PDB file of C-alpha atoms in Angstrom:
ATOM      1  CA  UNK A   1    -137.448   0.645 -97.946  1.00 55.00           C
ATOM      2  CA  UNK A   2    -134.792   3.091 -99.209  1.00 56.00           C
ATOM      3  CA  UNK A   3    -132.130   1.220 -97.914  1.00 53.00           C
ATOM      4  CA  UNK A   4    -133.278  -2.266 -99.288  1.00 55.00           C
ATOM      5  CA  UNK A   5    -133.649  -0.313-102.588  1.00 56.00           C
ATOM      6  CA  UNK A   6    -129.869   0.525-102.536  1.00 55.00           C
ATOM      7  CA  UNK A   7    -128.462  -2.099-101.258  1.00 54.00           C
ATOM      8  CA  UNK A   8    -130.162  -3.833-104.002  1.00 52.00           C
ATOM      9  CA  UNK A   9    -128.857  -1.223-106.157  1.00 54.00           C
ATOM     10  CA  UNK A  10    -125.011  -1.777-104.821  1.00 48.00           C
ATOM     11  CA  UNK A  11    -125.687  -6.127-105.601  1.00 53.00           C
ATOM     12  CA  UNK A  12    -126.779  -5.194-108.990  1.00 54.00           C
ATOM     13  CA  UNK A  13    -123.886  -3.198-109.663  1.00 47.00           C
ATOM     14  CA  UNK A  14    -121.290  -5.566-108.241  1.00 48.00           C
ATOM     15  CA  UNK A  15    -122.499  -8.333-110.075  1.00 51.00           C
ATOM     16  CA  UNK A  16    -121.987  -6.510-113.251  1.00 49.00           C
ATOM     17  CA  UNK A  17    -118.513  -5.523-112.485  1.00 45.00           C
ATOM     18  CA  UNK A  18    -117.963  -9.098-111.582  1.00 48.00           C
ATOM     19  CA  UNK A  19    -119.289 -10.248-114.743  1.00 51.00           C
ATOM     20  CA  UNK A  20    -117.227  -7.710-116.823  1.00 47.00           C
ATOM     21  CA  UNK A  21    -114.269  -8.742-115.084  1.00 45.00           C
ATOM     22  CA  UNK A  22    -114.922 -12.322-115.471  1.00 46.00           C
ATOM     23  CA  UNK A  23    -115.060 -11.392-119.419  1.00 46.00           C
ATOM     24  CA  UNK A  24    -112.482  -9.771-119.452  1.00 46.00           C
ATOM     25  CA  UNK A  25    -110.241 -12.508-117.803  1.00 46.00           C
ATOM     26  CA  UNK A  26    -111.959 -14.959-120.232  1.00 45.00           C
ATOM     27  CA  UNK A  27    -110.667 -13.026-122.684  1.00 46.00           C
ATOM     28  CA  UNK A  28    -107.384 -12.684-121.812  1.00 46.00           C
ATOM     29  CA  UNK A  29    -106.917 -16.514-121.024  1.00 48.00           C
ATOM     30  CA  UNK A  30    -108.347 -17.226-124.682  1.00 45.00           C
ATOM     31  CA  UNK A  31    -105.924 -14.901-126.175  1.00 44.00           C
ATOM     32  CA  UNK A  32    -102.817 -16.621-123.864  1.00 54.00           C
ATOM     33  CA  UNK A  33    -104.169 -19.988-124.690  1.00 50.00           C
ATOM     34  CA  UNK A  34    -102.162 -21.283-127.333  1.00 60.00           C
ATOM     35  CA  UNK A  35    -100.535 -24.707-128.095  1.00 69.00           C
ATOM     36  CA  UNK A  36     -97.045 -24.042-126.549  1.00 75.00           C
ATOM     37  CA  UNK A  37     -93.867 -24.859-128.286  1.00 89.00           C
ATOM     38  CA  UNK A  38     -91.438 -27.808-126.805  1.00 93.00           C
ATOM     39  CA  UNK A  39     -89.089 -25.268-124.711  1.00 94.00           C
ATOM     40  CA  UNK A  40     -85.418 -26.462-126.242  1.00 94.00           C
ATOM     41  CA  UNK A  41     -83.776 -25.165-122.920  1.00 93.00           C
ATOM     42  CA  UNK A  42     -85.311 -28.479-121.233  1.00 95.00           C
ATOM     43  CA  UNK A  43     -83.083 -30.621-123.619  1.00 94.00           C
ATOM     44  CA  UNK A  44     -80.996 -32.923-121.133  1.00 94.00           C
ATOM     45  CA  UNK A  45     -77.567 -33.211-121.653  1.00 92.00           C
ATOM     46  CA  UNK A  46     -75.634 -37.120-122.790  1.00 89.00           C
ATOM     47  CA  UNK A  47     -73.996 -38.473-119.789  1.00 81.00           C
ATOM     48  CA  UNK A  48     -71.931 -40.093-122.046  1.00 73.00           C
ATOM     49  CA  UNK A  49     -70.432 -36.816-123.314  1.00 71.00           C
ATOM     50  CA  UNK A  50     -69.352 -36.382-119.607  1.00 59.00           C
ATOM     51  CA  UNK A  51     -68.967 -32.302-119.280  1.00 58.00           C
ATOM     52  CA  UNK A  52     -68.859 -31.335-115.642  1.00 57.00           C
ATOM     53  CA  UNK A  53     -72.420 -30.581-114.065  1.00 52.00           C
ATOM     54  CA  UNK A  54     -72.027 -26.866-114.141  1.00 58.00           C
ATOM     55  CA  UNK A  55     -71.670 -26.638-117.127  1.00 64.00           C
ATOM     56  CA  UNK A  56     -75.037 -28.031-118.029  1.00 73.00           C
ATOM     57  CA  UNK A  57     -76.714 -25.583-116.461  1.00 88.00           C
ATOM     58  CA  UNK A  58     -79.600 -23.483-118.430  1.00 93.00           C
ATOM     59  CA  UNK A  59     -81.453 -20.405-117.335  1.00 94.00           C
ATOM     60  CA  UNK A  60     -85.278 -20.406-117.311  1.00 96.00           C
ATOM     61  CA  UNK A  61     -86.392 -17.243-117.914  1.00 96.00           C
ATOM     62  CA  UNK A  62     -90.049 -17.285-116.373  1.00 95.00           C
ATOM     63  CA  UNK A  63     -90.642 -13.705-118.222  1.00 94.00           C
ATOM     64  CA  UNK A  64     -90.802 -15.660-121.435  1.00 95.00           C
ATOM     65  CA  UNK A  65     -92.854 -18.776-119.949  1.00 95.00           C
ATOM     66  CA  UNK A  66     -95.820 -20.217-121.944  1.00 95.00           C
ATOM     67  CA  UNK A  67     -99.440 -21.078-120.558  1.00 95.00           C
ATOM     68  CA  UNK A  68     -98.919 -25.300-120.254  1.00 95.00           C
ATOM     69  CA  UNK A  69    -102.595 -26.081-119.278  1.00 93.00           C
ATOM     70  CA  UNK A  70    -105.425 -25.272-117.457  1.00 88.00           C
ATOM     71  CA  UNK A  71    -107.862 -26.617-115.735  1.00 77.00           C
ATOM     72  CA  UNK A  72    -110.882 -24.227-114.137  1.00 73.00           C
ATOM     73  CA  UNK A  73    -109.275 -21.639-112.341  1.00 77.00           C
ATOM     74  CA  UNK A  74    -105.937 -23.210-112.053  1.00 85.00           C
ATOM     75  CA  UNK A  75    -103.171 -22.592-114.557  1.00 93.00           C
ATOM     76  CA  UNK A  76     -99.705 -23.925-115.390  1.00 95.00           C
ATOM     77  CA  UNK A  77     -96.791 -21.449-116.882  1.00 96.00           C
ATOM     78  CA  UNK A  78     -93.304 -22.025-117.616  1.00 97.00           C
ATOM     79  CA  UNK A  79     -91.836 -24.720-119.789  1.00 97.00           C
ATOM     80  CA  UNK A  80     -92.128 -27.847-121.395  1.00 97.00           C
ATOM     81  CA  UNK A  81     -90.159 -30.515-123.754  1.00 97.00           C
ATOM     82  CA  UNK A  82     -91.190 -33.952-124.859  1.00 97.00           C
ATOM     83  CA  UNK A  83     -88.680 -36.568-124.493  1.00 97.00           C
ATOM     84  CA  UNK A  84     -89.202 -39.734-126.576  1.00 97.00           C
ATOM     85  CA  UNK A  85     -87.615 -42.624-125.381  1.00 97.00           C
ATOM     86  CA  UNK A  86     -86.686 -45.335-127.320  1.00 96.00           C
ATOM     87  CA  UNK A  87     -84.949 -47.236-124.826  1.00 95.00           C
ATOM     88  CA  UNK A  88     -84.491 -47.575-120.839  1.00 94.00           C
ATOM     89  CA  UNK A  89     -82.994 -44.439-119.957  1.00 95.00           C
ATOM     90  CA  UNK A  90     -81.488 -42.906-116.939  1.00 94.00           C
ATOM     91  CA  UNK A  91     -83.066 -39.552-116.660  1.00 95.00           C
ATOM     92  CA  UNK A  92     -82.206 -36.487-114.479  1.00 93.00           C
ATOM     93  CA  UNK A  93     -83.405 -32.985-112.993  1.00 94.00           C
ATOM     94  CA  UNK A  94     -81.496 -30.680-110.745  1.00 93.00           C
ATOM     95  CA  UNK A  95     -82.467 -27.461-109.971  1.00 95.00           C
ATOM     96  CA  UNK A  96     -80.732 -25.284-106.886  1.00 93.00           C
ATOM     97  CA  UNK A  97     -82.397 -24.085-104.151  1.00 93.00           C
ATOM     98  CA  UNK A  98     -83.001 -20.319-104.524  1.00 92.00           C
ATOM     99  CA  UNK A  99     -85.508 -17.297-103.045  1.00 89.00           C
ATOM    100  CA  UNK A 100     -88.968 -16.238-105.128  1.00 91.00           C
ATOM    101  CA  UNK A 101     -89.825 -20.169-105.928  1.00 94.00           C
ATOM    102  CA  UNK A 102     -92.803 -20.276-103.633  1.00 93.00           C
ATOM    103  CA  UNK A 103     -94.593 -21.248-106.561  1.00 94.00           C
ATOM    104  CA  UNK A 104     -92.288 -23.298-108.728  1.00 97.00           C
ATOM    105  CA  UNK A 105     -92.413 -27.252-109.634  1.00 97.00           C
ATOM    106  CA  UNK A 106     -90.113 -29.526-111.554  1.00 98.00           C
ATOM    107  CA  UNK A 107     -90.824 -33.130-112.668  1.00 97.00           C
ATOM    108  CA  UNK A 108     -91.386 -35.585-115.236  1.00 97.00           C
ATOM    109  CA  UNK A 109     -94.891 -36.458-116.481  1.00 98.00           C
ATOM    110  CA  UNK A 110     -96.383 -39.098-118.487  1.00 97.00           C
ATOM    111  CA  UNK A 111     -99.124 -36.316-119.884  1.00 96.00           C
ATOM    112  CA  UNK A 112     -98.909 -33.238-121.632  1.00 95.00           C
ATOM    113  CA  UNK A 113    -100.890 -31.374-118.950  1.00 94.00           C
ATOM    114  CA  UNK A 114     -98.583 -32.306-116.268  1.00 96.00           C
ATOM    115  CA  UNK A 115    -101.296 -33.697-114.323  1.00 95.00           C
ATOM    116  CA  UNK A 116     -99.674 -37.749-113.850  1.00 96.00           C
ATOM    117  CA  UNK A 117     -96.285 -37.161-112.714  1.00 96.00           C
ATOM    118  CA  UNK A 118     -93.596 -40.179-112.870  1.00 96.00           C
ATOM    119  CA  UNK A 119     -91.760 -37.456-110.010  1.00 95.00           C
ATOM    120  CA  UNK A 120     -92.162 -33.730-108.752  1.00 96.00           C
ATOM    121  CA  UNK A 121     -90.366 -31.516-106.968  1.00 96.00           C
ATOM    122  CA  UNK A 122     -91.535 -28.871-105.015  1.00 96.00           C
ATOM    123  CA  UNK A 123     -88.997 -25.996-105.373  1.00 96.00           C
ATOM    124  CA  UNK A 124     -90.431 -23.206-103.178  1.00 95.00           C
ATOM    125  CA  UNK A 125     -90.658 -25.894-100.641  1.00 95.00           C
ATOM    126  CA  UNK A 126     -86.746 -26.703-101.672  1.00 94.00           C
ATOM    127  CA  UNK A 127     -85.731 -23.617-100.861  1.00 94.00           C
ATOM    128  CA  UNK A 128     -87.706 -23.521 -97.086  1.00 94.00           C
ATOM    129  CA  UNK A 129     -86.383 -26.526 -96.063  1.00 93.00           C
ATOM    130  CA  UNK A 130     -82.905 -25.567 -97.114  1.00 92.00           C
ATOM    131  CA  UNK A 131     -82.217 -22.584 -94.736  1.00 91.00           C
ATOM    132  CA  UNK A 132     -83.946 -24.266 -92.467  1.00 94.00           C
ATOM    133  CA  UNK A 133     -81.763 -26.883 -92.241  1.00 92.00           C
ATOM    134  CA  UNK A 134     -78.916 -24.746 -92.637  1.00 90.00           C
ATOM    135  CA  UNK A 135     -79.918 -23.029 -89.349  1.00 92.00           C
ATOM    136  CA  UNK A 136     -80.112 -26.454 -87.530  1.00 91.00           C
ATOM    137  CA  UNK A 137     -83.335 -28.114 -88.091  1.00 93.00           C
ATOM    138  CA  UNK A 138     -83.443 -31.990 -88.163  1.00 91.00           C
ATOM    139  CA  UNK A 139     -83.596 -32.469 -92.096  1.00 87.00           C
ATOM    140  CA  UNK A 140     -86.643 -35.157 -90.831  1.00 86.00           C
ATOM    141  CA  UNK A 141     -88.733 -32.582 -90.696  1.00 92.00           C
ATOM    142  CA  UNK A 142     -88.454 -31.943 -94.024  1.00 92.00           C
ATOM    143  CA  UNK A 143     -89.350 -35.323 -95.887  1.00 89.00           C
ATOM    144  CA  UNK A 144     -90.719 -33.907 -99.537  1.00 90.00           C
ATOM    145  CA  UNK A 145     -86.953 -32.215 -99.323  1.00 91.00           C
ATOM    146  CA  UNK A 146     -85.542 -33.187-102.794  1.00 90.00           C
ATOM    147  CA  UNK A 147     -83.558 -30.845-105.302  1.00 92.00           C
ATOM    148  CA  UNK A 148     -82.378 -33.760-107.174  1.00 91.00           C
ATOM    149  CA  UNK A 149     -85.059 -36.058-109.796  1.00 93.00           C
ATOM    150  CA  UNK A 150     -83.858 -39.607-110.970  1.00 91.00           C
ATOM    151  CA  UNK A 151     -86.067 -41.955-112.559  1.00 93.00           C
ATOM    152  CA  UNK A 152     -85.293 -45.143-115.531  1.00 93.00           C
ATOM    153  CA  UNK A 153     -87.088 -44.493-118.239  1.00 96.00           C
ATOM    154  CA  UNK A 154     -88.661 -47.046-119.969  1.00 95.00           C
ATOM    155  CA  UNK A 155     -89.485 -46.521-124.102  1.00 97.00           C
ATOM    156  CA  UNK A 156     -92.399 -44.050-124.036  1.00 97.00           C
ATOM    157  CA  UNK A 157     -93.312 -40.318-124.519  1.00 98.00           C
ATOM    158  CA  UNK A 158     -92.818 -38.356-121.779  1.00 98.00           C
ATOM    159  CA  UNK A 159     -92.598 -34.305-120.423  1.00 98.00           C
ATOM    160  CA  UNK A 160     -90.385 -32.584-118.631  1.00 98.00           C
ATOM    161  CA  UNK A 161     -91.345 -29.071-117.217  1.00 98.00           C
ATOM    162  CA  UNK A 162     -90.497 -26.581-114.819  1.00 98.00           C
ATOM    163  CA  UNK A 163     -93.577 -24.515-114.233  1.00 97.00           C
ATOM    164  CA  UNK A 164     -95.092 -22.088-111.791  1.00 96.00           C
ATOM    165  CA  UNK A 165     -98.930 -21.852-110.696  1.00 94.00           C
ATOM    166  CA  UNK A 166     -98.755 -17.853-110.425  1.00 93.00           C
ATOM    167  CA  UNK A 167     -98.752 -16.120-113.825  1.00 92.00           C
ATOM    168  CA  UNK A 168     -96.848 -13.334-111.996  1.00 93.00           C
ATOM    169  CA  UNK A 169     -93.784 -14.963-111.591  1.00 92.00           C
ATOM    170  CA  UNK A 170     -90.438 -13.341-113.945  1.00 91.00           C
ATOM    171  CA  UNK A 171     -87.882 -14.467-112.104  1.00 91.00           C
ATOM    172  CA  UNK A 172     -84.422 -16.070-113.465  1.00 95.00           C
ATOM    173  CA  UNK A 173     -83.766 -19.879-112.026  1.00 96.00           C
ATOM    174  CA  UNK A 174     -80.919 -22.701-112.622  1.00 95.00           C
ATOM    175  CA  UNK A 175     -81.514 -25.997-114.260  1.00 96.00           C
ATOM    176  CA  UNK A 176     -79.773 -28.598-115.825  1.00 93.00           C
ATOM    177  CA  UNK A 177     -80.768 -32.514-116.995  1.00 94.00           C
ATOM    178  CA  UNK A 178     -79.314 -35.613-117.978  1.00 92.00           C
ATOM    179  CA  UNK A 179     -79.775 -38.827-119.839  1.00 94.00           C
ATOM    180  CA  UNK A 180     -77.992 -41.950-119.948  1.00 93.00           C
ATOM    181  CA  UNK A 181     -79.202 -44.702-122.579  1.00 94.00           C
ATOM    182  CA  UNK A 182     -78.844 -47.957-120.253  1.00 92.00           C
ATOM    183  CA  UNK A 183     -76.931 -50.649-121.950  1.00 90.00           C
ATOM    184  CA  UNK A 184     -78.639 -53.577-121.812  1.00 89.00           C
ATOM    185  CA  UNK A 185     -75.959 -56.060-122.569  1.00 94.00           C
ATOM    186  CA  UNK A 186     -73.877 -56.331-119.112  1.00 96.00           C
ATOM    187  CA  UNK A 187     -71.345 -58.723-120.510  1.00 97.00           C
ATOM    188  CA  UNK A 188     -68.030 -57.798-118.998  1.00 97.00           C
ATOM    189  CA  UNK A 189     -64.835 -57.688-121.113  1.00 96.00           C
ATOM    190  CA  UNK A 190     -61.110 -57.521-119.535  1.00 96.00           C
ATOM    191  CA  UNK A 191     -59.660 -54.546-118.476  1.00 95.00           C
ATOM    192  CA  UNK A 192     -62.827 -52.675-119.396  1.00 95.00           C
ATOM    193  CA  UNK A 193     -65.217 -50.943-116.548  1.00 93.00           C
ATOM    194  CA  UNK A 194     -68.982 -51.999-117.461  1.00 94.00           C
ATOM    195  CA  UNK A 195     -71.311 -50.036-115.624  1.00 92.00           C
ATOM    196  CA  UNK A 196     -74.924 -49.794-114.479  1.00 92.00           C
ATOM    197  CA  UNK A 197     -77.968 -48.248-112.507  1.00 90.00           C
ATOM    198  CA  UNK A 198     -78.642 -50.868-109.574  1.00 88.00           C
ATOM    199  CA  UNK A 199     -82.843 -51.085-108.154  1.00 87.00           C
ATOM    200  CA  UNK A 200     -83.832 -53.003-105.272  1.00 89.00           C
ATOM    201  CA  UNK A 201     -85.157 -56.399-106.398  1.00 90.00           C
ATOM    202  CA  UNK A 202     -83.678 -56.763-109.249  1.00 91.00           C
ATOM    203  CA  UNK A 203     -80.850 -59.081-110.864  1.00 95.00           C
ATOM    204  CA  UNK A 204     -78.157 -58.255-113.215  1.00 95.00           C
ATOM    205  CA  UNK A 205     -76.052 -61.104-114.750  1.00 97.00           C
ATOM    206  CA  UNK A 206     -72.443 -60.114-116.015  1.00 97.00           C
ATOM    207  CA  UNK A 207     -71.088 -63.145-118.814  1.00 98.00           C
ATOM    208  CA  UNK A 208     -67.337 -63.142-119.024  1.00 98.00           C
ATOM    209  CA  UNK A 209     -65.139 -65.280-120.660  1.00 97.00           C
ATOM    210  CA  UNK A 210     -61.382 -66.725-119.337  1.00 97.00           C
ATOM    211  CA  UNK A 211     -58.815 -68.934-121.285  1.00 96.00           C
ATOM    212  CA  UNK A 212     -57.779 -72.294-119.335  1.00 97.00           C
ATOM    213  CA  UNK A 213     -55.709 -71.866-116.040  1.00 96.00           C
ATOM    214  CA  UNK A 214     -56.834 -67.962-116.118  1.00 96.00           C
ATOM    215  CA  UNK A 215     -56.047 -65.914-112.901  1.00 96.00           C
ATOM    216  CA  UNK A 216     -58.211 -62.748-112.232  1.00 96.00           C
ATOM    217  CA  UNK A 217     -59.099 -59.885-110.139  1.00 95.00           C
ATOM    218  CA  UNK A 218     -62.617 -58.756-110.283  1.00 94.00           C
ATOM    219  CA  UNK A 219     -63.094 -54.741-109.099  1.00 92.00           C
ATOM    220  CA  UNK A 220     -65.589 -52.686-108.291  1.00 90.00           C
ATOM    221  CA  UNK A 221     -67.152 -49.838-107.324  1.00 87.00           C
ATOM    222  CA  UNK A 222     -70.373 -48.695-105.669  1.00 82.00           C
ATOM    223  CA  UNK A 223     -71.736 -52.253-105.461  1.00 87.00           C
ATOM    224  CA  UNK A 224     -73.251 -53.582-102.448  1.00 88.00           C
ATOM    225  CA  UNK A 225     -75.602 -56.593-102.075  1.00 91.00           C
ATOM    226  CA  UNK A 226     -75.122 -60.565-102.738  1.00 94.00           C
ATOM    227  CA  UNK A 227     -72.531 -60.879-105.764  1.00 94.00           C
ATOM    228  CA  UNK A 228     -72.295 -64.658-107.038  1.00 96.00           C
ATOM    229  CA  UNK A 229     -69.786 -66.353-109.279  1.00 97.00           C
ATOM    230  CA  UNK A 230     -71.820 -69.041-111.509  1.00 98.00           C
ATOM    231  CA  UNK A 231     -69.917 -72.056-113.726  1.00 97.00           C
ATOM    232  CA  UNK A 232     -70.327 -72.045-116.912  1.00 97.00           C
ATOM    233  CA  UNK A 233     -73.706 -73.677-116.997  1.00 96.00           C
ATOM    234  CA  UNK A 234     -74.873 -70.877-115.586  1.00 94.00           C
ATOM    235  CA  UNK A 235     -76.675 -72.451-112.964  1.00 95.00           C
ATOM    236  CA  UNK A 236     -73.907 -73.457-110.358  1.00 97.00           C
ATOM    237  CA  UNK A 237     -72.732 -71.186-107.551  1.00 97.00           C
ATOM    238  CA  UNK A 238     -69.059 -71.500-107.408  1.00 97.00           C
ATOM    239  CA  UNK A 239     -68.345 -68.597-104.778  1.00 95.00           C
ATOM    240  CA  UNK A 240     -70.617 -65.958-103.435  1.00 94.00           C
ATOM    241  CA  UNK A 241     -69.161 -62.182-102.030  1.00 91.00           C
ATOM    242  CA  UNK A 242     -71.779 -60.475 -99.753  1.00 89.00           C
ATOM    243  CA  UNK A 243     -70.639 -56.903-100.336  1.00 86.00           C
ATOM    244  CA  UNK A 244     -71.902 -54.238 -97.176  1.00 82.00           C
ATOM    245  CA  UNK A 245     -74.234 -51.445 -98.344  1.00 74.00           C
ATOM    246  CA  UNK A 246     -71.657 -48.867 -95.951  1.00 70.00           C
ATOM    247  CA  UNK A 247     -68.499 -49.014 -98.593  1.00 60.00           C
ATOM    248  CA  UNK A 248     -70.261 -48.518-101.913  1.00 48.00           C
ATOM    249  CA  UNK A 249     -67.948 -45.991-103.087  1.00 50.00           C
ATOM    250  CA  UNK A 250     -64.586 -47.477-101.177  1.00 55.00           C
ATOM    251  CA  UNK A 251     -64.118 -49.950-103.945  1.00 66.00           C
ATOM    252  CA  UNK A 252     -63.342 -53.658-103.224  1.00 78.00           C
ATOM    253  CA  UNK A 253     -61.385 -56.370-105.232  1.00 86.00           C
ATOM    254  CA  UNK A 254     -61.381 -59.791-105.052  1.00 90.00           C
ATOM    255  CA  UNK A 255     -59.304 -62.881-107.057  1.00 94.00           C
ATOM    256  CA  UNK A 256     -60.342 -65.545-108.852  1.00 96.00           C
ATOM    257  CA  UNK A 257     -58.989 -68.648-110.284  1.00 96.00           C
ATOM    258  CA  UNK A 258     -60.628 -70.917-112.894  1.00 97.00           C
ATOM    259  CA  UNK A 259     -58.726 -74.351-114.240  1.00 95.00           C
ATOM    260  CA  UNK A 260     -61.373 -74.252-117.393  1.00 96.00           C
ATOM    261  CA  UNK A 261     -61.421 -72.119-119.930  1.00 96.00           C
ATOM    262  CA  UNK A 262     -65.261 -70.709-120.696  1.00 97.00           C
ATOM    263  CA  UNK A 263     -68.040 -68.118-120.138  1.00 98.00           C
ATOM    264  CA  UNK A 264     -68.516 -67.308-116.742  1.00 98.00           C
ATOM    265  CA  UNK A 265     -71.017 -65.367-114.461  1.00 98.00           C
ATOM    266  CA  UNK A 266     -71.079 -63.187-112.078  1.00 97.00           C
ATOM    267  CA  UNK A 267     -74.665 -62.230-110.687  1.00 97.00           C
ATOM    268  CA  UNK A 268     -75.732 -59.247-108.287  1.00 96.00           C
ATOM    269  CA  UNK A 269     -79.029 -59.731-106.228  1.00 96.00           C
ATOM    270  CA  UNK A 270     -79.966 -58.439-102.910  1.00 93.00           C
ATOM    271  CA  UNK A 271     -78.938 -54.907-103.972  1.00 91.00           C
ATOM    272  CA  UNK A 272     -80.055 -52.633-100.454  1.00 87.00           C
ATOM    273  CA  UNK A 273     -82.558 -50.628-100.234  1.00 84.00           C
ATOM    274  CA  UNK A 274     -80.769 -47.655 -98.090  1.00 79.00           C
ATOM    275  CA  UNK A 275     -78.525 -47.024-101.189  1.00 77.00           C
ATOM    276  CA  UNK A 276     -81.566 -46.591-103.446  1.00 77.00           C
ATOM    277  CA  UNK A 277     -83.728 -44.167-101.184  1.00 73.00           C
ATOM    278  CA  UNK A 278     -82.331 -40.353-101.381  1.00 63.00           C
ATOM    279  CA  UNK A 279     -80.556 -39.079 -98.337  1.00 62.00           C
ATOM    280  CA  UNK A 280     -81.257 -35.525 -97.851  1.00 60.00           C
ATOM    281  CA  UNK A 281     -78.507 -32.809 -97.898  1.00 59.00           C
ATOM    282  CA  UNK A 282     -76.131 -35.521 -99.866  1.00 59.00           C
ATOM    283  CA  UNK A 283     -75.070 -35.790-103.025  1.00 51.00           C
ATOM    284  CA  UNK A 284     -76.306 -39.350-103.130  1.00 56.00           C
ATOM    285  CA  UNK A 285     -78.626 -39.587-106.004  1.00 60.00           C
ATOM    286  CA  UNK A 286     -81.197 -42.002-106.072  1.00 69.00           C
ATOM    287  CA  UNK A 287     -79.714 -44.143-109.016  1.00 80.00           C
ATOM    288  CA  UNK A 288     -76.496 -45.313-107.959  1.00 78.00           C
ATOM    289  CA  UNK A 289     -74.003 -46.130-110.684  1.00 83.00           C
ATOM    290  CA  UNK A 290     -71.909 -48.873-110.251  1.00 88.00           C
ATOM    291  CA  UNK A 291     -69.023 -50.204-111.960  1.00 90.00           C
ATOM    292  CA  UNK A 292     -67.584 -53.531-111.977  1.00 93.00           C
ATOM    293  CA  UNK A 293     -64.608 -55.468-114.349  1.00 95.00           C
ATOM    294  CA  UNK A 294     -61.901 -57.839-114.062  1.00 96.00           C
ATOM    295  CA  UNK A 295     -58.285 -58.121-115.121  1.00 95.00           C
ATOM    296  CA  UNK A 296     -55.833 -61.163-115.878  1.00 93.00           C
ATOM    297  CA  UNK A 297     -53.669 -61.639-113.532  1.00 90.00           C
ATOM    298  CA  UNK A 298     -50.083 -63.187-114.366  1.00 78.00           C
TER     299      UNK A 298
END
């Protein structure tokens, strides 16, 4: 009977430590719960300024991360910026692989609570497969492997964070981002490179215009796929260039004569799908950039 009578006694008394500590943690959580600030760090850099990579680097200081959201007993810290985008953008994360990440995530999110992610990537995870692969694993192994995020944008509001699940984490980490506003008119002029960011599936039409009896020679770079000339109707294949998905970086060029003077088209379709999917440990991003124009030739 005595022991029943303090074991009972040892239940009761547990329970009410439990309870004060699940106060106190209440507490604390209302007291850290605040609406964070946009984290100005997060602010990607212009492509179109074109400053070498490095040099967009930031350092997150998770000492100074903010509480990001909740939900029961799981929490999000770090940092957070909103992006609102008013037109398809080109949109990129990078952060190096480094020790004490374990519980570290990057990504883009279509909510504030970073709960619908357009992309994530796992860094602790990162940072595993990395020496792992340095010491001679088959990189297969290792398919969530990605250091690198590249997504288009289409107009929206949207989040970027880099956050950790362990409010314990202080550590210092690398990061730097990147937009590039996507032109949407693809109409080639001479002499001039006109680039874009090629998907699977999709077609992009390039108008040019030639004087009568013009000779050219059309260049370009990291194309691949089925690249048609068109009349000037639009509609009528004159010549069609099936460019291999293996040399989309070698460059190619190609001549063409027209007797008529006009607006012309060239048309990419069949773009491959191997160029679009990430190859792990290269610096092949997902979102190829291509360049194509043409010059007169005399």
């Amino acid at each position: 009977m005595a022991k029943k009578r303090i074991l009972a006694s040892v239940l009761i008394v547990f329970i009410i430590v439990l309870g004060i500590i699940t106060a106190e943690s209440s507490k604390q959580d209302s007291r850290e719960w605040t609406e964070s600030i946009d984290s100005m760090e997060l602010t990607p850099n212009n492509e179109a300024d074109w400053q070498p990579y490095e040099d967009g680097d930031v350092k997150l200081d998770f000492q100074k991360k903010q509480l990001l959201a909740k939900a029961g007993f799981r929490r999000k810290y770090g940092f957070r910026r909103e992006l609102i985008i008013d037109k398809p953008t080109a949109f990129m994360q990078y952060m190096p692989p480094t020790y004490n990440m374990d519980h570290i995530r990057f990504g883009i999110y279509r909510d504030k609570n970073l709960a619908d992610p357009i992309d994530e990537a796992d860094a602790g995870y990162n940072y595993n497969a990395d020496w792992h692969i340095e010491e001679g694993a088959d990189p297969s192994e290792y398919p969530e492997y990605k250091t690198r995020i590249q997504v288009i944008l289409e107009p929206g509001i949207y989040y970027v964070a880099v956050y950790t699940t362990s409010k314990w984490d202080k550590g210092e980490f690398l990061y730097r981002s990147w937009y590039d506003v996507i032109d949407s008119d693809l109409t080639l002029k001479e002499g001039e490179y006109q680039y874009f960011y090629a998907e699977p599936g999709k077609e992009y039409e390039f108008p040019f215009a030639v004087a009568d009896n013009a000779k050219i020679v059309l260049e370009t770079i990291g194309i691949a796929g089925t690249l048609t000339l068109y009349d000037t109707d639009g509609k009528t294949a004159l010549e069609t260039l099936d460019i291999a998905a293996d040399q989309p970086y070698k460059g190619s060029k190609k001549h063409f004569s027209f007797e008529q003077g006009g607006t012309y088209y060239f048309r990419l379709t069949n773009y491959p799908e191997e160029l679009y999917i990430k190859k792990i440990r290269e610096y092949v991003s997902t979102l190829n950039k291509n360049w194509l124009r043409y010059k007169g030739v005399k």
